[in-house]
Short mmCIF file of C-alpha atoms in Angstrom, two decimals:
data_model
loop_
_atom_site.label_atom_id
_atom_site.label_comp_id
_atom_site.label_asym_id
_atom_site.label_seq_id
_atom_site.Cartn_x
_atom_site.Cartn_y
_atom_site.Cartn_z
CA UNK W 52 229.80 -5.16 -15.45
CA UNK W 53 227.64 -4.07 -12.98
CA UNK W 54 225.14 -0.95 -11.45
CA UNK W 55 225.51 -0.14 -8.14
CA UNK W 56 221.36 1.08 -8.19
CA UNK W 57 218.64 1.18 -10.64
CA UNK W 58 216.10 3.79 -10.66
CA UNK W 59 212.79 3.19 -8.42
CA UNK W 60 210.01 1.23 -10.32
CA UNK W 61 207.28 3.33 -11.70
CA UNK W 62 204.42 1.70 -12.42
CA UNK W 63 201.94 2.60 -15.88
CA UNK W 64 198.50 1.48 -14.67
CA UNK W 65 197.29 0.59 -17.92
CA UNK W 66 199.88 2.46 -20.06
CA UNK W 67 200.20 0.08 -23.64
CA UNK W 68 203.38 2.82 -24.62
CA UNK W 69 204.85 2.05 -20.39
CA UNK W 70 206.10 5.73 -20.81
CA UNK W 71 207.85 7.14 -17.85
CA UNK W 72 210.82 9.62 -16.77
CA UNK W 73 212.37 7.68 -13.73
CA UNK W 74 216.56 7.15 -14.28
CA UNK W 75 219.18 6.36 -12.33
CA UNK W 76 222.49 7.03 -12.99
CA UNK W 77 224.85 3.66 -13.62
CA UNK W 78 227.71 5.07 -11.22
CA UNK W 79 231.15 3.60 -11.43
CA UNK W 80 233.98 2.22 -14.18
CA UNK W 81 231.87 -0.81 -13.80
CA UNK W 82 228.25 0.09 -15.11
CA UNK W 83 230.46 2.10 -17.88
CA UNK W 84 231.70 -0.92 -19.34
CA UNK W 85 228.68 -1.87 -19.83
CA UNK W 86 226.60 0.81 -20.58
CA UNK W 87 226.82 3.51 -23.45
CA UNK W 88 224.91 5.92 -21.41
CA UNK W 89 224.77 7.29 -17.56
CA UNK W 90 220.97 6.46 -17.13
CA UNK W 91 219.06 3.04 -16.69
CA UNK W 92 215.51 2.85 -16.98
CA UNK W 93 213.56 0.92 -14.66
CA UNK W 94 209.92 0.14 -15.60
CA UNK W 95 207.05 -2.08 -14.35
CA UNK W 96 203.41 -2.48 -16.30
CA UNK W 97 200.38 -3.72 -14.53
CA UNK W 98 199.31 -5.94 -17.78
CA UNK W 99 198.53 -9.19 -16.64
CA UNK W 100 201.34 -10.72 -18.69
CA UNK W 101 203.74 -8.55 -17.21
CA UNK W 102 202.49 -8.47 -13.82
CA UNK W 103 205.72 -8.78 -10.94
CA UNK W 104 208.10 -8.02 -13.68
CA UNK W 105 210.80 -4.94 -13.84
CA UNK W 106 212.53 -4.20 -17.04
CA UNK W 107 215.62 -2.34 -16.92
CA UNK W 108 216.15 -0.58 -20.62
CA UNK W 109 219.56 0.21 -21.10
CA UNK W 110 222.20 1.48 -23.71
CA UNK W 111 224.17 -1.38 -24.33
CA UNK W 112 227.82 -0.52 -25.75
CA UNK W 113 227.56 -3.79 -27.50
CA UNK W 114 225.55 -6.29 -28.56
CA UNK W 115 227.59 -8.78 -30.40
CA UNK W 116 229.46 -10.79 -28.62
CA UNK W 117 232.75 -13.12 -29.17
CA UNK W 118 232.58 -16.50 -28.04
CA UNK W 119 235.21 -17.46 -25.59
CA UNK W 120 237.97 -19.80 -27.52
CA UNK W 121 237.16 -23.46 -25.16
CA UNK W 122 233.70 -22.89 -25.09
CA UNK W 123 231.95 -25.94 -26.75
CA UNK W 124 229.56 -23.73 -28.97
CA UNK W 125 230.10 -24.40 -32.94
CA UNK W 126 229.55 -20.46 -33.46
CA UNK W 127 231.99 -17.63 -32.97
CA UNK W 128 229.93 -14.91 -32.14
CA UNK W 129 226.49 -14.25 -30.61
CA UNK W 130 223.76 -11.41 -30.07
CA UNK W 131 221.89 -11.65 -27.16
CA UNK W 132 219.17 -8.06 -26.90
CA UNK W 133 217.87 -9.09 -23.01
CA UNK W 134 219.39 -10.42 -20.09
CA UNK W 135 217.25 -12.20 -17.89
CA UNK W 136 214.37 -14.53 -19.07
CA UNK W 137 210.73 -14.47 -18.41
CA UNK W 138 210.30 -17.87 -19.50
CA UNK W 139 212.04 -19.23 -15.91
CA UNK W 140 212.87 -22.66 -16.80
CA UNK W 141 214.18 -23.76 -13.32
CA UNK W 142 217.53 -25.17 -14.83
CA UNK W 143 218.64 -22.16 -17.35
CA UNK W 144 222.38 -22.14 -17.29
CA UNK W 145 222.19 -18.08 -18.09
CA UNK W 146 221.14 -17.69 -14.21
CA UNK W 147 224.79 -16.66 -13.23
CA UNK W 148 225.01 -14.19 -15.62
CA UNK W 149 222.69 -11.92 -13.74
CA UNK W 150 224.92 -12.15 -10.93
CA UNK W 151 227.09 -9.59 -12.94
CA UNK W 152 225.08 -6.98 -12.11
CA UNK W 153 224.42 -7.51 -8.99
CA UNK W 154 220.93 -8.90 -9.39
CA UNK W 155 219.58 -12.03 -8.10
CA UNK W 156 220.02 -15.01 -10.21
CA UNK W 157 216.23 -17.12 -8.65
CA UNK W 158 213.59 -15.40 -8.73
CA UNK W 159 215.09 -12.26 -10.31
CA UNK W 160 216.41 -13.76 -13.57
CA UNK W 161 213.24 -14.55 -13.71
CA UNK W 162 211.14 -10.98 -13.15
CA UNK W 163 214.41 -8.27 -13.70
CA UNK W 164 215.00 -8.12 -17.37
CA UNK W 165 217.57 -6.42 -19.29
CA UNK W 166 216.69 -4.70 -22.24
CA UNK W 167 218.92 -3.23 -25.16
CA UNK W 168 216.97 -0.49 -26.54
CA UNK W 169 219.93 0.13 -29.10
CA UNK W 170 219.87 -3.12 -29.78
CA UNK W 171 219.27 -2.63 -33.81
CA UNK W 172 221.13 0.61 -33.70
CA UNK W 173 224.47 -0.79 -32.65
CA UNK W 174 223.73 -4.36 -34.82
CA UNK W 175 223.45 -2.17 -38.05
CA UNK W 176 226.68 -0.13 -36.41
CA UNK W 177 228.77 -3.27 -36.35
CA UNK W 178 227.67 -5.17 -39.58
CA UNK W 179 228.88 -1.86 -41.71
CA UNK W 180 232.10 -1.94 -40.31
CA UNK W 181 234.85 -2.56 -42.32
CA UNK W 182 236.17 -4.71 -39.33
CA UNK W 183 233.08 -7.12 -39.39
CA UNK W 184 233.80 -10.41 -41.46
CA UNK W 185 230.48 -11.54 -41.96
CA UNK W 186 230.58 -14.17 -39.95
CA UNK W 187 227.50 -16.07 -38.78
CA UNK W 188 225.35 -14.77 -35.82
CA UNK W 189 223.97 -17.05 -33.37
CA UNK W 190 220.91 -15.84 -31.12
CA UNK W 191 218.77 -17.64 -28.49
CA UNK W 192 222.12 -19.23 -26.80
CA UNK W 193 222.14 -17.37 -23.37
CA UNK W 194 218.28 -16.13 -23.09
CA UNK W 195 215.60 -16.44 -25.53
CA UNK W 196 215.09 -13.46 -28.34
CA UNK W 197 211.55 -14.71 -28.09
CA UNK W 198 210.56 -14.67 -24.51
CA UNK W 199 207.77 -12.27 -23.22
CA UNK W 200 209.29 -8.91 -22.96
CA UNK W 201 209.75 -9.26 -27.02
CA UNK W 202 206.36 -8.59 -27.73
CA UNK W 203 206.40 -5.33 -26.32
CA UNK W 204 209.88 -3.84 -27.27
CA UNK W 205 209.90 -5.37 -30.92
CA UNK W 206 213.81 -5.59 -31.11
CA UNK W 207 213.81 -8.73 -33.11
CA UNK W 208 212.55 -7.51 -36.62
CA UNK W 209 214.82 -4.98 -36.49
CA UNK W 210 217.86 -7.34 -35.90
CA UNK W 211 216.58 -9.58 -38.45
CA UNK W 212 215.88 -6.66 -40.90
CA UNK W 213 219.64 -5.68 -40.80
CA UNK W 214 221.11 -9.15 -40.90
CA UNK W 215 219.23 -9.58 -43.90
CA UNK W 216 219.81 -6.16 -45.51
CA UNK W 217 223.98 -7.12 -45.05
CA UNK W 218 223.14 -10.64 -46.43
CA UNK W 219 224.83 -11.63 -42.80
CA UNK W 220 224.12 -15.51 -41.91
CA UNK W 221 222.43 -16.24 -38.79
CA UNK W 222 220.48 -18.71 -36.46
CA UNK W 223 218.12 -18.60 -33.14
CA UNK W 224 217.30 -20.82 -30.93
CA UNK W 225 213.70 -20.49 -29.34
CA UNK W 226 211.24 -21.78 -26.70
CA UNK W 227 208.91 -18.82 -28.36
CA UNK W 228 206.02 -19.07 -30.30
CA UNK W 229 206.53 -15.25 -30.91
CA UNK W 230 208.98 -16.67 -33.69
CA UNK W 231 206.23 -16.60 -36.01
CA UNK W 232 205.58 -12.59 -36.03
CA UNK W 233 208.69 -12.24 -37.44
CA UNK W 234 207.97 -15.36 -40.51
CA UNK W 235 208.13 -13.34 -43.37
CA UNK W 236 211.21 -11.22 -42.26
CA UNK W 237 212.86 -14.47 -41.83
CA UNK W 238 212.02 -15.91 -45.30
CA UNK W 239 213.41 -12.45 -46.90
CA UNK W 240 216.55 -13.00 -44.71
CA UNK W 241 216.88 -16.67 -46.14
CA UNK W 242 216.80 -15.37 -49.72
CA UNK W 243 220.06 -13.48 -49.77
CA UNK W 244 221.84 -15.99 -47.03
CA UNK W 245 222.03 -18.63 -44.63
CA UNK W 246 219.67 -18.83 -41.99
CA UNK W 247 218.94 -21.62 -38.88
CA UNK W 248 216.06 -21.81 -36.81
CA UNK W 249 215.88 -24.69 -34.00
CA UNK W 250 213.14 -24.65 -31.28
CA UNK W 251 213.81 -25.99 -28.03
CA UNK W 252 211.30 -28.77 -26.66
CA UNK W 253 213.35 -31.20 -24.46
CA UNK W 254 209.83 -32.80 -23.45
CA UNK W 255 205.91 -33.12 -24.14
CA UNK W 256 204.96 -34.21 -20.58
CA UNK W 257 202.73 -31.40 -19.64
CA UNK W 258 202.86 -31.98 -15.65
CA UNK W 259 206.29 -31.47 -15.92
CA UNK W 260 206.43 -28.69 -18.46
CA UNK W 261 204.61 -26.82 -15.58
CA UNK W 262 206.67 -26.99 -13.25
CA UNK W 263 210.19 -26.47 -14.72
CA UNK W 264 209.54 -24.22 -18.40
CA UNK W 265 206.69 -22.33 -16.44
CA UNK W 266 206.78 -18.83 -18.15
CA UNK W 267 207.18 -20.71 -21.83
CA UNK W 268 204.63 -22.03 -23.86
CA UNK W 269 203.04 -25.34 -24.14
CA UNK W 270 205.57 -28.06 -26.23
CA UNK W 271 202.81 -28.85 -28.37
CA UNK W 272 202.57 -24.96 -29.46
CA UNK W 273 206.16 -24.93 -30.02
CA UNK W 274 206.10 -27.89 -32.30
CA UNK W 275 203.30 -26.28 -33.84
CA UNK W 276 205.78 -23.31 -34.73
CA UNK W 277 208.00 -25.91 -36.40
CA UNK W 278 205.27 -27.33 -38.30
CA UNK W 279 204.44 -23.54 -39.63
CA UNK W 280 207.93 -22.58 -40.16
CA UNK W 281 208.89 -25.82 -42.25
CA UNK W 282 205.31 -25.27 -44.23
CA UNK W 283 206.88 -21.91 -45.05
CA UNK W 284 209.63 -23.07 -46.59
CA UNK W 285 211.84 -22.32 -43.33
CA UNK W 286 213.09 -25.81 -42.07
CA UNK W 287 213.12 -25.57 -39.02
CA UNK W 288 215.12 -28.49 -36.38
CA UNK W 289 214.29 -28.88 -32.47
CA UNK W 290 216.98 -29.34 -30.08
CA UNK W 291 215.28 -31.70 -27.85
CA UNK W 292 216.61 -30.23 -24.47
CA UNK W 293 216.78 -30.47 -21.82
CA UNK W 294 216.06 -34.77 -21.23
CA UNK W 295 215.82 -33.99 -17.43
CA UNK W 296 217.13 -37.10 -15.54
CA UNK W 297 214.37 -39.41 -13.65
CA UNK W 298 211.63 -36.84 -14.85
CA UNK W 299 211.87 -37.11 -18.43
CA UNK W 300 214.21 -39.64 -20.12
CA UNK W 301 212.00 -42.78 -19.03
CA UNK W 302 212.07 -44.57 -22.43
CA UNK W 303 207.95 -44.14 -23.23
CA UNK W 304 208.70 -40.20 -22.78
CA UNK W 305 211.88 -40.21 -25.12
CA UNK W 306 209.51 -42.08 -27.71
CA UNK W 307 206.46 -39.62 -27.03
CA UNK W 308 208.35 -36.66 -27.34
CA UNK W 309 210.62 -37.89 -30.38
CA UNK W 310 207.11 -38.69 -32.80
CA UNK W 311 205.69 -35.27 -31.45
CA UNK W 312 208.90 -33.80 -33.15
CA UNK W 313 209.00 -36.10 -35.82
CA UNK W 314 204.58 -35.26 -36.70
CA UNK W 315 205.84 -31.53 -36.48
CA UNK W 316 208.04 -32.09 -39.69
CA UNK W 317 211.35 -31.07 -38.11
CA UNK W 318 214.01 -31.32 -40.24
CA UNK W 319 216.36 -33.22 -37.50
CA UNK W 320 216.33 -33.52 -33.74
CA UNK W 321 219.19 -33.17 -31.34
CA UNK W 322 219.29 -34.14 -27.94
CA UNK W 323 221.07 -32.87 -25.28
CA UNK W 324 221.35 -33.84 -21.62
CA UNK W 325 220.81 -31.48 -18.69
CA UNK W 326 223.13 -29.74 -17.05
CA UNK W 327 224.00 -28.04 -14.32
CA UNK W 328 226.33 -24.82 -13.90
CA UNK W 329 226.61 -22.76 -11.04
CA UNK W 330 224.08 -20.11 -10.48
CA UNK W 331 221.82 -22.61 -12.11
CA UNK W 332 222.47 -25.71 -9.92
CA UNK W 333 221.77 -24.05 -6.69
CA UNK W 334 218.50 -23.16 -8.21
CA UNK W 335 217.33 -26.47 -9.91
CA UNK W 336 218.59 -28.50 -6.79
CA UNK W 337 215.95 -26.16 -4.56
CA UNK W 338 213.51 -27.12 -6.95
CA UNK W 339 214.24 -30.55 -7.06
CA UNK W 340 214.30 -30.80 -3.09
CA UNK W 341 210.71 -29.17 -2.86
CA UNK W 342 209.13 -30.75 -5.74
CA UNK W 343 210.83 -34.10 -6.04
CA UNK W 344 212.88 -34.79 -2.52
CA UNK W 345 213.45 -38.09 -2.94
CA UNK W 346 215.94 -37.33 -6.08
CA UNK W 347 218.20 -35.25 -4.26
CA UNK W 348 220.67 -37.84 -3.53
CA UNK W 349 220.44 -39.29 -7.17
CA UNK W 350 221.33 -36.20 -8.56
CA UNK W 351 224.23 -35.09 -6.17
CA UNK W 352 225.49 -38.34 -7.50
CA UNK W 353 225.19 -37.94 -10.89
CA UNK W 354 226.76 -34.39 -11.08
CA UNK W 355 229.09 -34.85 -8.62
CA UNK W 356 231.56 -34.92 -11.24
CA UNK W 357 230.79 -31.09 -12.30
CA UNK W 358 227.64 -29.72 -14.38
CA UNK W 359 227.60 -32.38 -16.80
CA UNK W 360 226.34 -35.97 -16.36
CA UNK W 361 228.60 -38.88 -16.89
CA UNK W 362 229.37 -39.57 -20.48
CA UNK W 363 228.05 -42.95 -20.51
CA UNK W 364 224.63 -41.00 -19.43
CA UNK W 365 224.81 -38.91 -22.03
CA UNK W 366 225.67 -41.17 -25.22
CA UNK W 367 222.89 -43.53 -23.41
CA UNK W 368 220.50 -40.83 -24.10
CA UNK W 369 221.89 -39.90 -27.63
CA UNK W 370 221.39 -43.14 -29.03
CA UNK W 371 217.93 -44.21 -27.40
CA UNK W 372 216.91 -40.52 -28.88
CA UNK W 373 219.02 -41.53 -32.43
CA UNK W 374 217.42 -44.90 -32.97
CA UNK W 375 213.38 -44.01 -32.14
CA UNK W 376 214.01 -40.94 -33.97
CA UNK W 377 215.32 -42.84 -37.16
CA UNK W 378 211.69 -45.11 -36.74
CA UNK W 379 210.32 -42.34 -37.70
CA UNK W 380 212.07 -41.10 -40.35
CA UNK W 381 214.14 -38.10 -38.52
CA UNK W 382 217.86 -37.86 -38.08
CA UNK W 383 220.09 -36.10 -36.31
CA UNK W 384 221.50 -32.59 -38.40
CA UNK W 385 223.74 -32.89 -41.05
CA UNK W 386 226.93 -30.58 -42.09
CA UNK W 387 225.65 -28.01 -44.58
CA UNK W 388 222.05 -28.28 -43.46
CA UNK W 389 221.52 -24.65 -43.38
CA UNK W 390 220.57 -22.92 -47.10
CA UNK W 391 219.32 -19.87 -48.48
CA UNK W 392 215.90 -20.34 -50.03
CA UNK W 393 215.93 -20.17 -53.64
CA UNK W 394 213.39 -17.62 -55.20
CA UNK W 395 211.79 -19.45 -58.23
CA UNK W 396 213.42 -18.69 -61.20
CA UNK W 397 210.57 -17.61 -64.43
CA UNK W 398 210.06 -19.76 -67.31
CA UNK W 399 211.00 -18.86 -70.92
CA UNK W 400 207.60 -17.43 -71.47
CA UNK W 401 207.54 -15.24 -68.77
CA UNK W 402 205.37 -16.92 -66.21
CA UNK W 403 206.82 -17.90 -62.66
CA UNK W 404 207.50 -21.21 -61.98
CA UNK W 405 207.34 -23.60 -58.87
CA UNK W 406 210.89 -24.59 -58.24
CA UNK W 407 210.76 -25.61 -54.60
CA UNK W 408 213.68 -24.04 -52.03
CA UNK W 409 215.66 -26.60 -50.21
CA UNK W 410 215.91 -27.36 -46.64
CA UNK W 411 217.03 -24.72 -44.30
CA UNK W 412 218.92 -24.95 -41.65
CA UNK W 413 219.94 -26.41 -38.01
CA UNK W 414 221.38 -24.48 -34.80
CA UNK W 415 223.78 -27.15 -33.84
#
């Protein structure tokens, strides 16, 4: 699962297409279990989004991946196309993973991302083989599909293009406003099967949105996504995580951030507590010491149990969340919640009707 050494950056001052020739073979019956090919591609750009950022294109020898059995997911199987996230949220639980290949899981999680160029190639491989089920898809559950280095490799319509085209149900999870590129691919997709979409927004508080989601866009542009996507006829629920512990579950910021969910038109709202796993916990708790010192103590308290906090923490925070959100007229999801959209079916005389599509979907 890992490379023992990548090929040296070259840069593309000014390069939109970020061609280059620089490879480095991915020595070893480690980086072969991982990659379909002998050759990694390292590049860098010098566009100012992209600026301090390596991305390391690959060819994966898989892309969809079984979830293990005592995992707490409600999905069997997931598609991730990057490793590594640009959108650095200080607390990701993904961090570890990077630690597979030998890259740093701070600062580097954050800058050295993974990309699987066959992404679409091997998605379309697996959904028209006679082994594959069907079964639903879940994206968005270890890095986001959405994050930055999406708007330059374009591996999302693709994926979306052959889940529809094999009628294959599906669901991501997003911080990303980049969602909404891909809006009418998503509504064709929801036609022939099941689809979910959830946005994450765990809080509205822009001072601390700053300094913990800093490479993801503002809350109130995500909710703004959800509004779009539910005035689509895409329902679209928010998993309101993470509620970060003396930062953002004081009981004025719950209600704030439930009604800015609830205004967006989400179709339910989930919330779920932070939590800390290694690789990620060694990172937050440096944050938390430079930023916010005095909490230190208070959290080595509360996780001292493991990466979770207490239960009575976390059903404290489920029903504060449950009862301001049913104030305003939002619930938690419901079994079933996810639908195809119905196209409208034509009147006797030949003239297309108006027959609205139900509700679609929730992630959890």
């Amino acid at each position: 699962m890992r490379w023992d050494h990548l090929a040296e950056n070259t840069t593309d001052a000014g390069d939109a297409t970020g061609r280059d020739d620089g490879r480095a073979a991915a020595s070893g019956p480690r980086a072969a279990a991982l990659f379909a090919a002998d050759a990694v591609t390292s590049r860098t750009f010098d566009t100012p989004e992209f600026q301090g950022m390596t991305f390391h294109e690959i060819r994966a020898r898989s892309v969809v991946n079984r979830v293990p059995g005592a995992s707490r997911m409600p999905f069997e199987w997931t598609l991730n196309p990057y490793r590594g996230c640009s959108h650095a949220c200080v607390y990701c639980f993904a961090r570890k993973t990077h630690s597979y290949l030998d890259l740093d899981t701070g600062a580097g999680f954050d800058s050295q991302i993974v990309v699987k160029i066959n992404a679409v190639e091997l998605l379309r491989r697996e959904l028209a083989s006679p082994r594959w089920r069907g079964d639903h898809l879940a994206m968005g559950t270890n890095v986001d599909c959405y994050q930055r280095a999406e708007g330059r490799y374009r591996l999302m319509p693709g994926i979306i293009g052959a889940l529809r085209d094999h009628a294959n149900p599906f669901s991501i999870l997003t911080k990303g406003t980049l969602i909404l590129r891909d809006l009418d691919l998503l509504r064709q997709a929801a036609e022939v099967t099941e689809v979910g979409v959830s946005v994450s927004v765990g809080f509205v508080d822009r001072e601390l949105w700053r300094t913990v989601e800093p490479g993801t866009p503002d809350p109130r542009r995500r909710l703004d996504a959800v509004r779009t996507l539910t005035e689509a006829g895409i329902g679209c629920a928010v998993l309101m995580a993470p509620v970060i512990p003396f930062l953002g579950d004081g009981p004025d910021q719950l209600r704030a951030t439930v009604r800015a969910i609830a205004e967006a038109g989400a179709t339910s709202v989930t919330p779920l507590v932070l939590h800390l796993r290694p690789g990620a916990r060694e990172w937050f708790m440096a944050w938390l010491g430079h930023h916010h010192p005095h909490l230190v103590a208070r959290y080595e308290r509360m996780y001292a149990g493991g990466s979770y906090a207490p239960h009575w923490y976390q059903r404290q925070i489920t029903r504060q969340v449950h009862e301001i959100a049913a104030e305003f007229g939002i619930g938690p999801p419901t079994r079933g919640a996810a639908r195809r959209i119905t196209p409208p079916v034509p009147p006797a005389g030949g003239t297309t009707g108006t027959t609205p599509g139900p509700t679609q979907l929730t992630l959890l």
